[in-house]
């Protein structure tokens, strides 16, 4: 099931209450690095003694539009997911979320898409487009997963931060010229 959402400034009271409750749970924090090559994936350790993956890349090779992905795909096979939330780490504002119990996807201030995998909840993912970064700005985005193991009713909160930056347009053009020149000289 794939759901595409566009920007929407409207949120109902129930969504706001759920978002506030979710962020007041004090999840364990996993933090990524601040430097990355373009189109990078982070492999981070989680409290479940597993790795989680956080992705960021230029959307369709447009340097001014960054695509951030939140997924639990790298979690072990016996781990299931109740919900995913992608949010701005500086103010804890939810950008997009998926509730796998009700099979709903919501977005607030970004263009987002959700993919819900009914057969394997770990493959469920949120993708959001970040369009308001200025050149060389770095901003952190977080991903919050509510998980369970096997048939256990005990939930675990997995949370990590991912730095997202927009490179300088000048730097991109110099790198392109250098790459082409290197190919000609060889």
PDB file of C-alpha atoms in Angstrom:
ATOM      1  CA  UNK A   1       0.000   0.000   0.000  1.00  0.00           C
ATOM      2  CA  UNK A   2       1.535   3.334  -1.050  1.00  0.00           C
ATOM      3  CA  UNK A   3       0.112   6.661   0.059  1.00  0.00           C
ATOM      4  CA  UNK A   4       1.269  10.001  -1.321  1.00  0.00           C
ATOM      5  CA  UNK A   5       0.682  13.106   0.772  1.00  0.00           C
ATOM      6  CA  UNK A   6       1.237  16.755   0.009  1.00  0.00           C
ATOM      7  CA  UNK A   7       1.871  19.717   2.267  1.00  0.00           C
ATOM      8  CA  UNK A   8      -0.918  20.300   4.704  1.00  0.00           C
ATOM      9  CA  UNK A   9      -0.906  22.782   7.542  1.00  0.00           C
ATOM     10  CA  UNK A  10      -4.069  21.259   8.982  1.00  0.00           C
ATOM     11  CA  UNK A  11      -3.864  18.814  11.881  1.00  0.00           C
ATOM     12  CA  UNK A  12      -6.634  17.738  14.119  1.00  0.00           C
ATOM     13  CA  UNK A  13      -6.476  17.801  17.911  1.00  0.00           C
ATOM     14  CA  UNK A  14      -6.083  14.003  18.157  1.00  0.00           C
ATOM     15  CA  UNK A  15      -2.999  14.019  15.871  1.00  0.00           C
ATOM     16  CA  UNK A  16      -1.394  16.798  17.920  1.00  0.00           C
ATOM     17  CA  UNK A  17      -2.055  14.940  21.188  1.00  0.00           C
ATOM     18  CA  UNK A  18      -0.540  11.742  19.745  1.00  0.00           C
ATOM     19  CA  UNK A  19       2.542  13.608  18.503  1.00  0.00           C
ATOM     20  CA  UNK A  20       3.087  15.288  21.878  1.00  0.00           C
ATOM     21  CA  UNK A  21       2.653  11.985  23.727  1.00  0.00           C
ATOM     22  CA  UNK A  22       5.095  10.237  21.399  1.00  0.00           C
ATOM     23  CA  UNK A  23       7.854  12.798  21.991  1.00  0.00           C
ATOM     24  CA  UNK A  24       7.449  12.835  25.758  1.00  0.00           C
ATOM     25  CA  UNK A  25       8.483   9.165  26.084  1.00  0.00           C
ATOM     26  CA  UNK A  26      12.242   9.920  26.183  1.00  0.00           C
ATOM     27  CA  UNK A  27      13.444   7.291  23.673  1.00  0.00           C
ATOM     28  CA  UNK A  28      17.047   6.122  23.515  1.00  0.00           C
ATOM     29  CA  UNK A  29      19.122   8.396  21.293  1.00  0.00           C
ATOM     30  CA  UNK A  30      21.395   7.275  18.499  1.00  0.00           C
ATOM     31  CA  UNK A  31      23.272   9.980  16.666  1.00  0.00           C
ATOM     32  CA  UNK A  32      24.839   9.955  13.182  1.00  0.00           C
ATOM     33  CA  UNK A  33      27.833  11.885  11.904  1.00  0.00           C
ATOM     34  CA  UNK A  34      27.694  15.391  10.460  1.00  0.00           C
ATOM     35  CA  UNK A  35      29.673  14.804   7.289  1.00  0.00           C
ATOM     36  CA  UNK A  36      28.521  12.583   4.475  1.00  0.00           C
ATOM     37  CA  UNK A  37      29.139  12.042   0.805  1.00  0.00           C
ATOM     38  CA  UNK A  38      26.152  12.719  -1.470  1.00  0.00           C
ATOM     39  CA  UNK A  39      23.510   9.972  -1.465  1.00  0.00           C
ATOM     40  CA  UNK A  40      24.695   8.374   1.756  1.00  0.00           C
ATOM     41  CA  UNK A  41      23.243   5.713   4.030  1.00  0.00           C
ATOM     42  CA  UNK A  42      24.043   5.557   7.736  1.00  0.00           C
ATOM     43  CA  UNK A  43      24.312   2.232   9.535  1.00  0.00           C
ATOM     44  CA  UNK A  44      23.699   2.859  13.233  1.00  0.00           C
ATOM     45  CA  UNK A  45      23.470   0.512  16.221  1.00  0.00           C
ATOM     46  CA  UNK A  46      20.099   0.332  17.940  1.00  0.00           C
ATOM     47  CA  UNK A  47      19.032  -0.643  21.475  1.00  0.00           C
ATOM     48  CA  UNK A  48      17.788  -3.925  19.949  1.00  0.00           C
ATOM     49  CA  UNK A  49      21.435  -4.915  19.240  1.00  0.00           C
ATOM     50  CA  UNK A  50      20.669  -4.431  15.590  1.00  0.00           C
ATOM     51  CA  UNK A  51      21.375  -1.842  12.937  1.00  0.00           C
ATOM     52  CA  UNK A  52      18.959   0.693  11.573  1.00  0.00           C
ATOM     53  CA  UNK A  53      19.342   2.563   8.340  1.00  0.00           C
ATOM     54  CA  UNK A  54      18.835   6.244   7.692  1.00  0.00           C
ATOM     55  CA  UNK A  55      19.086   7.600   4.159  1.00  0.00           C
ATOM     56  CA  UNK A  56      19.391  11.039   2.656  1.00  0.00           C
ATOM     57  CA  UNK A  57      20.074  11.937  -0.968  1.00  0.00           C
ATOM     58  CA  UNK A  58      19.340  14.537  -3.610  1.00  0.00           C
ATOM     59  CA  UNK A  59      15.815  14.014  -4.918  1.00  0.00           C
ATOM     60  CA  UNK A  60      16.078  13.148  -8.620  1.00  0.00           C
ATOM     61  CA  UNK A  61      19.550  14.741  -8.665  1.00  0.00           C
ATOM     62  CA  UNK A  62      18.168  18.162  -7.740  1.00  0.00           C
ATOM     63  CA  UNK A  63      20.711  19.552  -5.233  1.00  0.00           C
ATOM     64  CA  UNK A  64      18.203  21.945  -3.613  1.00  0.00           C
ATOM     65  CA  UNK A  65      15.784  19.141  -2.693  1.00  0.00           C
ATOM     66  CA  UNK A  66      16.886  16.531  -0.156  1.00  0.00           C
ATOM     67  CA  UNK A  67      14.970  13.265   0.271  1.00  0.00           C
ATOM     68  CA  UNK A  68      15.083  11.807   3.791  1.00  0.00           C
ATOM     69  CA  UNK A  69      13.937   8.231   4.423  1.00  0.00           C
ATOM     70  CA  UNK A  70      12.880   6.611   7.696  1.00  0.00           C
ATOM     71  CA  UNK A  71      12.569   2.797   7.747  1.00  0.00           C
ATOM     72  CA  UNK A  72      13.136  -0.219   9.968  1.00  0.00           C
ATOM     73  CA  UNK A  73      14.203  -2.467   7.102  1.00  0.00           C
ATOM     74  CA  UNK A  74      17.542  -3.379   8.693  1.00  0.00           C
ATOM     75  CA  UNK A  75      15.986  -4.611  11.958  1.00  0.00           C
ATOM     76  CA  UNK A  76      16.100  -8.354  12.730  1.00  0.00           C
ATOM     77  CA  UNK A  77      13.360 -10.626  11.381  1.00  0.00           C
ATOM     78  CA  UNK A  78      11.522 -11.093  14.683  1.00  0.00           C
ATOM     79  CA  UNK A  79      11.122  -7.336  15.247  1.00  0.00           C
ATOM     80  CA  UNK A  80       7.849  -5.729  14.192  1.00  0.00           C
ATOM     81  CA  UNK A  81       6.936  -2.054  13.937  1.00  0.00           C
ATOM     82  CA  UNK A  82       3.840  -0.331  15.348  1.00  0.00           C
ATOM     83  CA  UNK A  83       4.662   3.170  14.072  1.00  0.00           C
ATOM     84  CA  UNK A  84       7.279   5.375  12.399  1.00  0.00           C
ATOM     85  CA  UNK A  85       7.637   9.141  12.766  1.00  0.00           C
ATOM     86  CA  UNK A  86       9.961  11.468  10.865  1.00  0.00           C
ATOM     87  CA  UNK A  87      10.511  14.793  12.612  1.00  0.00           C
ATOM     88  CA  UNK A  88      12.676  17.914  12.752  1.00  0.00           C
ATOM     89  CA  UNK A  89      15.157  17.286  15.584  1.00  0.00           C
ATOM     90  CA  UNK A  90      15.580  20.961  16.518  1.00  0.00           C
ATOM     91  CA  UNK A  91      11.954  21.500  17.553  1.00  0.00           C
ATOM     92  CA  UNK A  92      10.623  17.896  17.679  1.00  0.00           C
ATOM     93  CA  UNK A  93       7.907  18.831  15.137  1.00  0.00           C
ATOM     94  CA  UNK A  94       6.474  15.773  13.381  1.00  0.00           C
ATOM     95  CA  UNK A  95       6.832  15.995   9.598  1.00  0.00           C
ATOM     96  CA  UNK A  96       5.255  12.675   8.681  1.00  0.00           C
ATOM     97  CA  UNK A  97       4.141   9.521  10.471  1.00  0.00           C
ATOM     98  CA  UNK A  98       2.778   6.043   9.773  1.00  0.00           C
ATOM     99  CA  UNK A  99       0.553   4.095  12.158  1.00  0.00           C
ATOM    100  CA  UNK A 100       0.674   0.420  11.179  1.00  0.00           C
ATOM    101  CA  UNK A 101      -2.183  -0.559  13.489  1.00  0.00           C
ATOM    102  CA  UNK A 102      -4.668   1.739  11.725  1.00  0.00           C
ATOM    103  CA  UNK A 103      -2.710   1.741   8.418  1.00  0.00           C
ATOM    104  CA  UNK A 104      -2.723   5.530   8.208  1.00  0.00           C
ATOM    105  CA  UNK A 105      -0.124   7.989   6.994  1.00  0.00           C
ATOM    106  CA  UNK A 106      -0.061  11.695   7.792  1.00  0.00           C
ATOM    107  CA  UNK A 107       2.129  14.653   6.871  1.00  0.00           C
ATOM    108  CA  UNK A 108       2.306  18.182   8.205  1.00  0.00           C
ATOM    109  CA  UNK A 109       4.604  20.676   6.505  1.00  0.00           C
ATOM    110  CA  UNK A 110       6.508  18.649   3.886  1.00  0.00           C
ATOM    111  CA  UNK A 111       5.821  16.608   0.791  1.00  0.00           C
ATOM    112  CA  UNK A 112       5.896  12.999   1.974  1.00  0.00           C
ATOM    113  CA  UNK A 113       5.120   9.491   0.825  1.00  0.00           C
ATOM    114  CA  UNK A 114       4.487   6.370   2.865  1.00  0.00           C
ATOM    115  CA  UNK A 115       4.887   2.745   1.885  1.00  0.00           C
ATOM    116  CA  UNK A 116       3.159   0.284   4.211  1.00  0.00           C
ATOM    117  CA  UNK A 117       4.244  -3.339   3.870  1.00  0.00           C
ATOM    118  CA  UNK A 118       1.543  -5.572   5.382  1.00  0.00           C
ATOM    119  CA  UNK A 119       3.627  -8.747   5.093  1.00  0.00           C
ATOM    120  CA  UNK A 120       6.800  -7.353   6.733  1.00  0.00           C
ATOM    121  CA  UNK A 121       6.327  -4.200   8.825  1.00  0.00           C
ATOM    122  CA  UNK A 122      10.102  -3.617   8.929  1.00  0.00           C
ATOM    123  CA  UNK A 123       9.969  -2.682   5.226  1.00  0.00           C
ATOM    124  CA  UNK A 124       7.483   0.115   5.903  1.00  0.00           C
ATOM    125  CA  UNK A 125       9.058   3.490   5.150  1.00  0.00           C
ATOM    126  CA  UNK A 126       8.460   7.223   5.060  1.00  0.00           C
ATOM    127  CA  UNK A 127      10.128   9.499   2.532  1.00  0.00           C
ATOM    128  CA  UNK A 128       9.988  13.276   2.892  1.00  0.00           C
ATOM    129  CA  UNK A 129      11.304  16.061   0.676  1.00  0.00           C
ATOM    130  CA  UNK A 130      13.202  18.858   2.422  1.00  0.00           C
ATOM    131  CA  UNK A 131      13.108  21.929   0.197  1.00  0.00           C
ATOM    132  CA  UNK A 132      13.894  24.840   2.511  1.00  0.00           C
ATOM    133  CA  UNK A 133      17.613  24.302   3.246  1.00  0.00           C
ATOM    134  CA  UNK A 134      19.926  27.108   2.185  1.00  0.00           C
ATOM    135  CA  UNK A 135      23.360  26.331   0.720  1.00  0.00           C
ATOM    136  CA  UNK A 136      25.739  24.668   3.200  1.00  0.00           C
ATOM    137  CA  UNK A 137      23.083  24.597   5.954  1.00  0.00           C
ATOM    138  CA  UNK A 138      22.990  21.445   8.097  1.00  0.00           C
ATOM    139  CA  UNK A 139      19.777  20.452   9.859  1.00  0.00           C
ATOM    140  CA  UNK A 140      19.047  17.291  11.842  1.00  0.00           C
ATOM    141  CA  UNK A 141      16.007  15.118  11.284  1.00  0.00           C
ATOM    142  CA  UNK A 142      14.952  12.281  13.538  1.00  0.00           C
ATOM    143  CA  UNK A 143      13.262   8.967  12.991  1.00  0.00           C
ATOM    144  CA  UNK A 144      11.244   7.390  15.783  1.00  0.00           C
ATOM    145  CA  UNK A 145      10.193   3.714  15.596  1.00  0.00           C
ATOM    146  CA  UNK A 146       7.899   1.977  18.060  1.00  0.00           C
ATOM    147  CA  UNK A 147       8.791  -1.719  17.842  1.00  0.00           C
ATOM    148  CA  UNK A 148       7.974  -5.073  19.412  1.00  0.00           C
ATOM    149  CA  UNK A 149       9.783  -8.428  19.349  1.00  0.00           C
ATOM    150  CA  UNK A 150       7.910 -11.553  18.222  1.00  0.00           C
ATOM    151  CA  UNK A 151       4.570 -11.986  19.957  1.00  0.00           C
ATOM    152  CA  UNK A 152       5.764  -9.940  22.953  1.00  0.00           C
ATOM    153  CA  UNK A 153       3.598  -7.058  24.096  1.00  0.00           C
ATOM    154  CA  UNK A 154       6.662  -5.151  25.289  1.00  0.00           C
ATOM    155  CA  UNK A 155       7.463  -2.167  23.094  1.00  0.00           C
ATOM    156  CA  UNK A 156      10.827  -0.579  22.459  1.00  0.00           C
ATOM    157  CA  UNK A 157      11.423   2.934  21.162  1.00  0.00           C
ATOM    158  CA  UNK A 158      14.233   3.284  18.639  1.00  0.00           C
ATOM    159  CA  UNK A 159      15.214   6.827  17.799  1.00  0.00           C
ATOM    160  CA  UNK A 160      18.050   8.285  15.742  1.00  0.00           C
ATOM    161  CA  UNK A 161      19.092  11.603  14.236  1.00  0.00           C
ATOM    162  CA  UNK A 162      20.361  12.231  10.735  1.00  0.00           C
ATOM    163  CA  UNK A 163      22.163  15.381   9.571  1.00  0.00           C
ATOM    164  CA  UNK A 164      20.862  16.714   6.255  1.00  0.00           C
ATOM    165  CA  UNK A 165      22.753  19.362   4.310  1.00  0.00           C
ATOM    166  CA  UNK A 166      22.486  21.176   1.025  1.00  0.00           C
ATOM    167  CA  UNK A 167      25.854  21.507  -0.699  1.00  0.00           C
ATOM    168  CA  UNK A 168      27.007  24.696  -2.342  1.00  0.00           C
ATOM    169  CA  UNK A 169      25.989  24.941  -6.021  1.00  0.00           C
ATOM    170  CA  UNK A 170      29.505  26.260  -6.738  1.00  0.00           C
ATOM    171  CA  UNK A 171      31.100  23.234  -5.069  1.00  0.00           C
ATOM    172  CA  UNK A 172      28.935  20.848  -7.121  1.00  0.00           C
ATOM    173  CA  UNK A 173      29.977  22.434 -10.414  1.00  0.00           C
ATOM    174  CA  UNK A 174      33.688  22.307  -9.475  1.00  0.00           C
ATOM    175  CA  UNK A 175      33.382  18.619  -8.561  1.00  0.00           C
ATOM    176  CA  UNK A 176      31.671  17.906 -11.894  1.00  0.00           C
ATOM    177  CA  UNK A 177      34.430  19.664 -13.855  1.00  0.00           C
ATOM    178  CA  UNK A 178      37.162  17.883 -11.882  1.00  0.00           C
ATOM    179  CA  UNK A 179      35.575  14.495 -12.528  1.00  0.00           C
ATOM    180  CA  UNK A 180      35.285  15.175 -16.258  1.00  0.00           C
ATOM    181  CA  UNK A 181      38.860  16.482 -16.466  1.00  0.00           C
ATOM    182  CA  UNK A 182      40.190  13.443 -14.626  1.00  0.00           C
ATOM    183  CA  UNK A 183      38.419  11.186 -17.145  1.00  0.00           C
ATOM    184  CA  UNK A 184      39.950  13.033 -20.109  1.00  0.00           C
ATOM    185  CA  UNK A 185      43.494  13.064 -18.694  1.00  0.00           C
ATOM    186  CA  UNK A 186      43.528   9.323 -17.995  1.00  0.00           C
TER     187      UNK A 186
END
